[in-house]
CSV table of C-alpha atoms and ligand atoms in Angstrom, one decimal:
chain,number,residue,atom,x,y,z
A,1,MET,CA,-13.8,20.5,-33.0
A,2,TYR,CA,-10.5,18.6,-33.0
A,3,ASP,CA,-8.6,16.4,-35.4
A,4,ILE,CA,-10.1,13.0,-34.7
A,5,GLN,CA,-7.7,11.1,-36.9
A,6,LYS,CA,-4.7,12.7,-35.1
A,7,VAL,CA,-6.3,11.8,-31.8
A,8,ARG,CA,-6.9,8.2,-32.9
A,9,GLY,CA,-3.2,8.0,-33.8
A,10,ASP,CA,-2.4,8.7,-30.2
A,11,PHE,CA,-4.0,5.4,-29.2
A,12,PRO,CA,-2.0,2.5,-30.6
A,13,ILE,CA,-4.6,-0.1,-29.6
A,14,LEU,CA,-7.2,1.4,-31.9
A,15,GLY,CA,-5.2,0.1,-34.9
A,16,ARG,CA,-5.8,-3.5,-33.9
A,17,VAL,CA,-7.5,-6.0,-36.2
A,18,LEU,CA,-9.6,-8.7,-34.4
A,19,TYR,CA,-10.1,-12.3,-35.5
A,20,ASP,CA,-7.6,-11.5,-38.4
A,21,LYS,CA,-10.4,-9.6,-40.1
A,22,TYR,CA,-12.2,-6.9,-38.3
A,23,PRO,CA,-10.7,-3.5,-37.3
A,24,LEU,CA,-11.4,-3.0,-33.6
A,25,VAL,CA,-14.5,-0.9,-32.9
A,26,TYR,CA,-14.1,-0.1,-29.2
A,27,LEU,CA,-17.4,0.9,-27.6
A,28,ASP,CA,-16.8,-0.2,-24.0
A,29,ASN,CA,-15.5,3.1,-22.7
A,30,ALA,CA,-17.7,3.3,-19.7
A,31,ALA,CA,-16.0,0.2,-18.4
A,32,THR,CA,-12.5,1.5,-19.2
A,33,THR,CA,-10.9,3.8,-21.7
A,34,GLN,CA,-7.9,3.2,-23.9
A,35,LYS,CA,-4.6,4.9,-23.1
A,36,PRO,CA,-2.8,7.5,-25.3
A,37,ARG,CA,0.9,6.9,-25.9
A,38,CYS,CA,1.9,10.0,-23.8
A,39,VAL,CA,0.4,8.3,-20.7
A,40,VAL,CA,2.2,5.0,-21.1
A,41,ASP,CA,5.5,6.8,-22.2
A,42,ALA,CA,5.4,9.0,-19.1
A,43,MET,CA,5.0,6.0,-16.8
A,44,THR,CA,7.7,4.0,-18.7
A,45,ASP,CA,10.1,6.9,-18.5
A,46,GLU,CA,9.5,7.3,-14.7
A,47,TYR,CA,10.2,3.6,-14.2
A,48,TYR,CA,13.3,3.7,-16.3
A,49,ASN,CA,14.8,7.0,-15.2
A,50,VAL,CA,13.4,8.2,-11.9
A,51,ASN,CA,11.9,5.3,-9.9
A,52,ALA,CA,12.4,5.7,-6.1
A,53,ASN,CA,10.0,5.7,-3.2
A,54,VAL,CA,8.4,9.0,-2.5
A,55,HIS,CA,8.4,11.3,0.6
A,56,ARG,CA,11.1,11.6,3.1
A,57,GLY,CA,13.8,10.3,0.8
A,58,ILE,CA,17.0,12.4,1.0
A,59,HIS,CA,18.5,11.2,-2.2
A,60,PHE,CA,18.1,12.7,-5.7
A,61,LEU,CA,15.8,10.2,-7.2
A,62,SER,CA,13.4,10.1,-4.2
A,63,GLN,CA,13.1,13.8,-4.3
A,64,GLN,CA,12.5,13.8,-8.1
A,65,ALA,CA,9.8,11.1,-7.7
A,66,THR,CA,8.2,13.1,-4.9
A,67,ASP,CA,8.2,16.3,-7.0
A,68,LEU,CA,6.5,14.4,-9.8
A,69,HIS,CA,4.0,12.8,-7.5
A,70,GLU,CA,3.1,16.1,-5.9
A,71,ALA,CA,3.0,17.9,-9.2
A,72,SER,CA,0.5,15.3,-10.3
A,73,ARG,CA,-1.7,16.1,-7.3
A,74,GLU,CA,-1.6,19.8,-8.3
A,75,THR,CA,-2.6,18.8,-11.9
A,76,VAL,CA,-5.6,16.9,-10.4
A,77,ARG,CA,-6.4,19.9,-8.2
A,78,ARG,CA,-6.5,22.2,-11.2
A,79,PHE,CA,-8.5,19.7,-13.2
A,80,VAL,CA,-11.4,19.6,-10.7
A,81,ASN,CA,-10.8,23.2,-9.5
A,82,ALA,CA,-10.3,22.3,-5.9
A,83,GLY,CA,-9.2,25.1,-3.6
A,84,SER,CA,-6.2,23.3,-2.2
A,85,SER,CA,-4.1,20.2,-3.1
A,86,SER,CA,-4.5,19.0,0.5
A,87,GLU,CA,-8.1,18.2,-0.5
A,88,ILE,CA,-6.9,15.8,-3.2
A,89,VAL,CA,-6.5,12.2,-1.9
A,90,PHE,CA,-5.0,9.6,-4.2
A,91,THR,CA,-6.9,6.3,-3.9
A,92,ARG,CA,-7.1,3.2,-6.1
A,93,GLY,CA,-10.3,4.4,-7.8
A,94,THR,CA,-13.8,5.5,-7.4
A,95,THR,CA,-14.7,2.4,-5.4
A,96,GLU,CA,-12.0,3.0,-2.8
A,97,SER,CA,-12.8,6.7,-2.6
A,98,ILE,CA,-16.5,5.9,-1.8
A,99,ASN,CA,-15.5,3.1,0.7
A,100,LEU,CA,-13.1,5.6,2.4
A,101,VAL,CA,-15.9,8.1,2.9
A,102,ALA,CA,-18.5,5.5,3.9
A,103,THR,CA,-16.1,4.1,6.5
A,104,CYS,CA,-14.5,7.2,7.9
A,105,PHE,CA,-17.5,9.5,7.7
A,106,SER,CA,-19.8,7.0,9.4
A,107,ASP,CA,-17.1,6.4,12.1
A,108,ALA,CA,-17.0,10.1,12.8
A,109,PHE,CA,-20.5,11.2,12.3
A,110,MET,CA,-23.1,8.4,12.3
A,111,LYS,CA,-24.7,6.2,14.9
A,112,GLU,CA,-27.4,3.5,15.0
A,113,GLY,CA,-30.6,4.7,13.3
A,114,ASP,CA,-28.9,7.3,11.2
A,115,GLU,CA,-29.5,7.4,7.4
A,116,VAL,CA,-27.7,7.9,4.2
A,117,ILE,CA,-29.5,8.8,1.0
A,118,VAL,CA,-28.4,7.1,-2.3
A,119,SER,CA,-30.3,6.9,-5.6
A,120,HIS,CA,-31.9,4.0,-7.4
A,121,MET,CA,-29.4,4.3,-10.3
A,122,GLU,CA,-26.2,3.9,-8.3
A,123,HIS,CA,-23.4,1.6,-9.3
A,124,HIS,CA,-22.8,-1.2,-6.7
A,125,SER,CA,-19.8,0.6,-5.3
A,126,ASN,CA,-22.1,3.4,-4.1
A,127,ILE,CA,-24.6,1.0,-2.6
A,128,VAL,CA,-22.5,-1.9,-1.1
A,129,SER,CA,-19.9,0.4,0.5
A,130,TRP,CA,-22.8,2.0,2.5
A,131,GLN,CA,-24.5,-1.4,3.2
A,132,ILE,CA,-21.3,-2.6,4.8
A,133,VAL,CA,-21.1,0.3,7.3
A,134,ALA,CA,-24.9,0.1,7.6
A,135,GLN,CA,-24.7,-3.5,8.8
A,136,ARG,CA,-21.9,-2.7,11.2
A,137,LYS,CA,-23.5,0.4,12.7
A,138,GLY,CA,-27.2,-0.1,12.3
A,139,ILE,CA,-27.5,2.6,9.6
A,140,ARG,CA,-30.3,2.7,7.1
A,141,LEU,CA,-30.1,3.4,3.3
A,142,ARG,CA,-32.9,5.6,1.8
A,143,VAL,CA,-33.2,5.5,-1.9
A,144,ILE,CA,-34.2,8.4,-4.3
A,145,PRO,CA,-36.7,6.9,-6.8
A,146,ILE,CA,-36.4,7.4,-10.5
A,147,SER,CA,-38.9,7.8,-13.3
A,148,ASP,CA,-39.4,5.1,-16.0
A,149,ASP,CA,-37.0,6.9,-18.3
A,150,GLY,CA,-34.4,7.1,-15.6
A,151,VAL,CA,-34.5,10.6,-14.2
A,152,LEU,CA,-34.2,11.2,-10.4
A,153,ASP,CA,-37.4,12.3,-8.7
A,154,ILE,CA,-36.2,15.4,-7.0
A,155,GLU,CA,-39.5,16.0,-5.1
A,156,ALA,CA,-39.3,12.5,-3.6
A,157,TYR,CA,-35.6,13.2,-2.8
A,158,LYS,CA,-36.6,16.3,-0.8
A,159,GLY,CA,-39.1,14.1,1.1
A,160,LEU,CA,-36.4,11.6,2.3
A,161,PHE,CA,-34.7,14.0,4.7
A,162,ASN,CA,-35.3,13.9,8.4
A,163,GLU,CA,-33.2,14.5,11.5
A,164,ARG,CA,-31.5,11.2,11.1
A,165,THR,CA,-30.2,12.0,7.6
A,166,LYS,CA,-26.4,12.4,7.8
A,167,ILE,CA,-25.1,12.3,4.2
A,168,VAL,CA,-26.2,12.1,0.5
A,169,SER,CA,-24.2,9.9,-1.9
A,170,CYS,CA,-25.2,10.1,-5.6
A,171,SER,CA,-23.8,9.5,-9.0
A,172,HIS,CA,-23.1,12.4,-11.4
A,173,VAL,CA,-23.8,10.3,-14.5
A,174,SER,CA,-25.5,6.9,-14.6
A,175,ASN,CA,-23.2,4.2,-16.1
A,176,VAL,CA,-26.3,2.4,-17.4
A,177,LEU,CA,-28.7,5.0,-18.6
A,178,GLY,CA,-26.4,7.9,-19.3
A,179,THR,CA,-28.6,10.2,-17.2
A,180,ILE,CA,-26.8,13.4,-16.2
A,181,ASN,CA,-28.0,14.2,-12.8
A,182,ASN,CA,-28.4,17.8,-11.7
A,183,VAL,CA,-25.8,17.4,-9.0
A,184,LYS,CA,-25.7,21.1,-8.2
A,185,GLU,CA,-29.3,20.9,-7.2
A,186,ILE,CA,-28.8,17.6,-5.3
A,187,VAL,CA,-25.9,19.2,-3.3
A,188,ARG,CA,-27.9,22.4,-2.7
A,189,ILE,CA,-30.8,20.4,-1.3
A,190,ALA,CA,-28.5,18.3,0.9
A,191,HIS,CA,-26.9,21.5,2.3
A,192,GLU,CA,-30.4,23.0,2.9
A,193,HIS,CA,-30.9,20.1,5.3
A,194,GLY,CA,-27.5,20.6,6.8
A,195,VAL,CA,-25.8,17.4,5.4
A,196,PRO,CA,-22.9,16.9,3.1
A,197,ALA,CA,-23.0,15.3,-0.3
A,198,LEU,CA,-20.7,12.9,-2.1
A,199,ILE,CA,-20.8,12.9,-5.9
A,200,ASP,CA,-19.6,9.8,-7.8
A,201,GLY,CA,-17.9,11.2,-10.8
A,202,ALA,CA,-16.7,8.0,-12.4
A,203,GLN,CA,-18.8,8.5,-15.5
A,204,SER,CA,-18.8,12.3,-15.7
A,205,THR,CA,-15.1,13.3,-15.5
A,206,PRO,CA,-14.2,11.8,-18.9
A,207,HIS,CA,-16.9,13.7,-20.7
A,208,PHE,CA,-17.2,17.3,-19.4
A,209,GLY,CA,-15.4,19.8,-17.2
A,210,ILE,CA,-15.7,19.4,-13.4
A,211,ASP,CA,-15.6,22.3,-11.0
A,212,VAL,CA,-16.0,21.0,-7.4
A,213,GLN,CA,-16.2,24.5,-6.0
A,214,ASP,CA,-19.0,25.5,-8.3
A,215,MET,CA,-20.8,22.1,-7.6
A,216,ASP,CA,-20.2,22.8,-3.9
A,217,CYS,CA,-20.0,19.0,-3.3
A,218,ASP,CA,-18.3,17.9,-0.1
A,219,PHE,CA,-16.7,14.8,-1.7
A,220,PHE,CA,-16.1,13.9,-5.3
A,221,ALA,CA,-14.8,10.5,-6.5
A,222,PHE,CA,-13.4,9.4,-9.8
A,223,SER,CA,-11.1,6.8,-11.4
A,224,GLY,CA,-8.0,7.3,-13.6
A,225,HIS,CA,-8.7,4.4,-15.9
A,226,LYS,CA,-12.0,5.8,-17.1
A,227,ILE,CA,-10.3,9.1,-18.2
A,228,TYR,CA,-7.6,7.6,-20.4
A,229,GLY,CA,-5.3,7.2,-17.4
A,230,PRO,CA,-3.8,4.1,-15.8
A,231,THR,CA,-5.6,1.5,-13.8
A,232,GLY,CA,-5.2,1.3,-10.0
A,233,ILE,CA,-5.4,5.0,-9.3
A,234,GLY,CA,-8.3,7.3,-8.5
A,235,VAL,CA,-9.1,10.4,-6.6
A,236,LEU,CA,-11.1,11.5,-3.7
A,237,TYR,CA,-11.7,15.2,-3.4
A,238,GLY,CA,-12.9,16.2,0.0
A,239,LYS,CA,-13.5,19.6,1.6
A,240,GLU,CA,-10.9,20.2,4.2
A,241,GLU,CA,-13.4,20.8,6.9
A,242,TRP,CA,-14.7,17.2,6.5
A,243,LEU,CA,-11.4,15.5,5.9
A,244,GLU,CA,-9.9,17.1,9.0
A,245,LYS,CA,-12.7,15.8,11.1
A,246,MET,CA,-12.7,12.2,9.7
A,247,PRO,CA,-10.4,9.5,11.2
A,248,PRO,CA,-7.8,7.8,8.9
A,249,TYR,CA,-8.9,5.0,6.7
A,250,MET,CA,-5.9,2.7,6.9
A,251,GLY,CA,-2.8,2.7,9.1
A,252,GLY,CA,0.7,2.5,7.9
A,253,GLY,CA,3.6,4.5,6.5
A,254,ASP,CA,3.1,8.0,5.3
A,255,MET,CA,-0.1,8.7,7.2
A,256,ILE,CA,1.5,9.3,10.6
A,257,LYS,CA,3.5,12.1,12.2
A,258,THR,CA,4.9,10.2,15.2
A,259,VAL,CA,4.3,6.7,16.4
A,260,SER,CA,4.8,5.2,19.8
A,261,PHE,CA,3.1,2.2,21.5
A,262,ASP,CA,1.2,4.7,23.7
A,263,ARG,CA,0.1,7.2,21.2
A,264,THR,CA,0.3,7.8,17.4
A,265,THR,CA,-0.4,11.2,15.8
A,266,PHE,CA,-1.6,11.4,12.2
A,267,ASN,CA,-0.1,13.3,9.3
A,268,ASP,CA,-1.6,16.4,7.7
A,269,LEU,CA,-4.0,16.3,4.8
A,270,PRO,CA,-4.1,14.6,2.4
A,271,TYR,CA,-1.4,12.2,3.7
A,272,LYS,CA,-3.6,11.1,6.7
A,273,PHE,CA,-5.6,9.1,4.1
A,274,GLU,CA,-2.7,7.8,2.1
A,275,ALA,CA,-1.2,4.9,4.1
A,276,GLY,CA,1.6,3.0,2.5
A,277,THR,CA,3.6,3.6,-0.7
A,278,PRO,CA,1.4,5.4,-3.1
A,279,ASP,CA,1.2,4.5,-6.7
A,280,TYR,CA,3.5,7.4,-7.7
A,281,ILE,CA,4.0,6.0,-11.2
A,282,ALA,CA,0.2,5.9,-11.8
A,283,SER,CA,-0.2,9.4,-10.5
A,284,THR,CA,2.2,10.6,-13.2
A,285,GLY,CA,0.1,8.7,-15.8
A,286,LEU,CA,-3.1,10.1,-14.4
A,287,ALA,CA,-1.7,13.7,-14.6
A,288,LYS,CA,-0.6,13.1,-18.2
A,289,ALA,CA,-4.1,11.8,-19.1
A,290,LEU,CA,-5.7,14.9,-17.5
A,291,GLU,CA,-3.3,17.2,-19.4
A,292,TYR,CA,-4.1,15.2,-22.6
A,293,VAL,CA,-7.9,15.8,-22.3
A,294,SER,CA,-7.4,19.4,-21.2
A,295,ASP,CA,-5.2,20.1,-24.3
A,296,ILE,CA,-8.0,18.8,-26.5
A,297,GLY,CA,-10.5,20.7,-24.3
A,298,LEU,CA,-13.3,19.3,-22.3
A,299,ASP,CA,-15.8,21.6,-24.0
A,300,ASN,CA,-14.7,20.3,-27.4
A,301,ILE,CA,-14.9,16.7,-26.2
A,302,CYS,CA,-18.3,17.3,-24.7
A,303,GLU,CA,-19.6,18.9,-27.9
A,304,TYR,CA,-18.2,16.2,-30.1
A,305,GLU,CA,-19.5,13.3,-28.0
A,306,LYS,CA,-22.9,14.9,-27.7
A,307,TRP,CA,-23.1,15.1,-31.5
A,308,LEU,CA,-21.9,11.5,-31.9
A,309,THR,CA,-24.3,10.2,-29.2
A,310,GLU,CA,-27.2,12.0,-30.9
A,311,TYR,CA,-26.2,10.5,-34.2
A,312,ALA,CA,-25.9,7.0,-32.7
A,313,VAL,CA,-29.3,7.2,-30.9
A,314,SER,CA,-31.0,8.4,-34.1
A,315,GLU,CA,-29.5,5.7,-36.3
A,316,MET,CA,-30.1,3.0,-33.7
A,317,MET,CA,-33.8,4.0,-33.3
A,318,ASN,CA,-34.3,3.2,-37.1
A,319,ILE,CA,-33.7,-0.5,-36.2
A,320,ASP,CA,-37.0,-2.5,-35.7
A,321,GLU,CA,-37.9,-3.3,-32.1
A,322,MET,CA,-35.0,-1.2,-30.8
A,323,VAL,CA,-35.4,0.0,-27.2
A,324,ILE,CA,-32.9,2.5,-25.8
A,325,TYR,CA,-33.0,3.0,-22.1
A,326,GLY,CA,-32.6,6.3,-20.2
A,327,PRO,CA,-33.7,9.9,-20.8
A,328,LYS,CA,-34.2,11.4,-24.3
A,329,GLU,CA,-32.4,14.6,-23.2
A,330,ASN,CA,-29.6,15.5,-20.9
A,331,ARG,CA,-27.8,12.2,-21.5
A,332,ASP,CA,-24.2,11.3,-21.7
A,333,ALA,CA,-22.4,9.0,-24.1
A,334,VAL,CA,-23.7,5.8,-22.7
A,335,ILE,CA,-26.3,3.9,-24.7
A,336,SER,CA,-28.0,0.9,-23.1
A,337,PHE,CA,-30.2,-1.0,-25.6
A,338,GLN,CA,-32.3,-4.1,-26.3
A,339,VAL,CA,-33.6,-5.3,-29.6
A,340,GLY,CA,-36.8,-7.3,-29.5
A,341,ASN,CA,-36.2,-10.4,-27.4
A,342,ILE,CA,-32.6,-11.0,-28.5
A,343,HIS,CA,-30.8,-11.7,-25.3
A,344,HIS,CA,-28.2,-9.0,-24.5
A,345,LEU,CA,-25.5,-11.7,-24.1
A,346,ASP,CA,-26.2,-13.1,-27.6
A,347,MET,CA,-26.1,-9.6,-29.0
A,348,GLY,CA,-22.9,-8.7,-27.3
A,349,THR,CA,-21.2,-12.0,-28.3
A,350,LEU,CA,-22.2,-11.8,-31.9
A,351,LEU,CA,-21.1,-8.1,-32.1
A,352,ASP,CA,-17.8,-9.2,-30.7
A,353,ARG,CA,-17.3,-11.6,-33.6
A,354,LEU,CA,-17.5,-8.5,-35.9
A,355,GLY,CA,-14.8,-6.8,-33.9
A,356,ILE,CA,-17.3,-4.6,-32.0
A,357,ALA,CA,-16.6,-4.3,-28.2
A,358,VAL,CA,-19.7,-3.6,-26.2
A,359,ARG,CA,-20.7,-4.6,-22.6
A,360,THR,CA,-23.6,-6.8,-21.6
A,361,GLY,CA,-25.2,-7.6,-18.3
A,362,HIS,CA,-26.3,-5.7,-15.3
A,363,HIS,CA,-23.4,-3.2,-15.4
A,364,CYS,CA,-23.0,-3.4,-11.6
A,365,ALA,CA,-26.4,-1.8,-11.1
A,366,GLU,CA,-28.7,-4.7,-10.2
A,367,PRO,CA,-31.2,-2.6,-8.2
A,368,LEU,CA,-31.6,-0.4,-11.3
A,369,MET,CA,-32.1,-3.4,-13.5
A,370,ARG,CA,-34.8,-4.6,-11.1
A,371,ARG,CA,-36.4,-1.2,-11.2
A,372,MET,CA,-36.5,-1.3,-15.0
A,373,GLY,CA,-37.9,-4.9,-14.9
A,374,ILE,CA,-35.0,-6.3,-16.9
A,375,GLU,CA,-32.1,-8.6,-16.3
A,376,GLY,CA,-29.5,-6.7,-18.3
A,377,THR,CA,-28.8,-4.6,-21.3
A,378,CYS,CA,-26.3,-4.3,-24.1
A,379,ARG,CA,-24.3,-1.1,-23.6
A,380,ALA,CA,-22.3,0.9,-26.1
A,381,SER,CA,-20.4,3.7,-24.6
A,382,LEU,CA,-18.5,6.4,-26.5
A,383,ALA,CA,-15.2,8.2,-26.0
A,384,LEU,CA,-13.4,11.1,-27.5
A,385,TYR,CA,-11.7,8.9,-30.2
A,386,ASN,CA,-14.9,7.2,-31.5
A,387,THR,CA,-16.1,8.1,-34.9
A,388,LYS,CA,-19.2,8.2,-37.0
A,389,GLU,CA,-17.7,5.1,-38.8
A,390,ASP,CA,-17.6,3.3,-35.4
A,391,VAL,CA,-21.3,4.1,-34.9
A,392,ASP,CA,-22.1,2.9,-38.5
A,393,SER,CA,-20.3,-0.4,-37.8
A,394,LEU,CA,-22.3,-0.8,-34.6
A,395,VAL,CA,-25.6,-0.1,-36.4
A,396,ASN,CA,-24.7,-2.5,-39.3
A,397,GLY,CA,-23.6,-5.1,-36.8
A,398,ILE,CA,-26.8,-4.9,-34.8
A,399,ARG,CA,-28.8,-5.3,-38.1
A,400,ARG,CA,-26.7,-8.3,-39.0
A,401,VAL,CA,-27.3,-9.9,-35.6
A,402,CYS,CA,-31.1,-9.2,-36.0
A,403,LYS,CA,-31.1,-11.0,-39.3
A,404,MET,CA,-29.7,-14.1,-37.6
A,405,PHE,CA,-32.6,-14.3,-35.2
B,501,PMP,N1,-19.4,4.4,-10.2
B,501,PMP,C1,-19.8,4.4,-11.4
B,501,PMP,C2,-20.9,5.3,-11.9
B,501,PMP,C3,-19.1,3.6,-12.3
B,501,PMP,O1,-19.5,3.5,-13.6
B,501,PMP,C4,-18.0,2.8,-11.9
B,501,PMP,C5,-17.3,1.9,-12.8
B,501,PMP,N2,-18.1,1.1,-13.7
B,501,PMP,C6,-17.6,2.9,-10.5
B,501,PMP,C7,-18.4,3.7,-9.7
B,501,PMP,C8,-16.5,2.1,-10.0
B,501,PMP,O2,-15.3,2.5,-10.6
B,501,PMP,P1,-14.0,1.7,-10.3
B,501,PMP,O3,-14.2,0.3,-10.6
B,501,PMP,O4,-13.0,2.3,-11.2
B,501,PMP,O5,-13.6,1.9,-8.9
């Protein structure tokens, strides 16, 4: 599908040897991905050769930095197929994008007694952001239940709507179970009830193509660092009709048109939501990362990762007492597992001593853990540069840990 060794060569960190002995097997991609050289080079080049604050600068470098920053916005627009770049707001990441919507949408459209629908498999960022505004405004969270294998109960979802429902906020892909939610259907049902839907795309954007117009979501959030881009930058896509009606999130430079002590007017979209100096270096890095995955091809990445995930799941299931959480089908490259009664922290720590990086714990989804009746899991998450050999190392590693217990 693509030349995996060539791709691996683009990521210098993958050549590291840990504990003077073990080649790095990086399987913590749902937490953050590694960065290809082109992303770091583009950012370094901008710091060395272009750096100047963006917008309103009359000098050469400022205009060049502005052009780069706005070209990056256009790259993001194209990547998610938004209708207009004024619908692309740069944020610090998924968390900030969701907090922005929770705060500004509830300020504009919600009052005491109103309700927001989230699901039982949400990351804390899509629960706590709403809880904070819920406490402030007397809003209630309603929760879409899930089945034992981690699939949303769509019939129960339909039953949650009433005249107080004002918005739905749901993940595209679970960062614990790998469940790929039918977001088109979730959005369609929300619209049937006359309310908008926010989709948390933190775990979907790195793995398959996104088309916000086809999805018809009203808001879509994702993070740069999970898609081979830099930390500290993310995106909020919002339909113009909603963004126009929402008040600004933060006050400061860039988000205003005119300021006086009597009256301030706000800037046009998307700048109304971008107070202060934006991370214009990171936006360049993010655009490079999106170009990088687009060049490989999201369809190729999706097909390759699907094959690798299936291989991993089938090899892992040959291990005695192996439990893999989440659905059997329609799952993404996230594999949460538990072997017998070996504590996930012990498993993760011992795998690390073999150079294998996995994540352990509740994965910022404590309500989901409680629903599954567990305290945590060990999670291996794959990316476009992982290989069959990485999976074999994981499986052999797990077998070695099992022998120790
Ligand atoms: N939602 C999901 C589904 C996630 O997996 C994550 C990151 N683990 C987030 C939101 C938060 O992303 P960030 O920390 O980049 O803001």
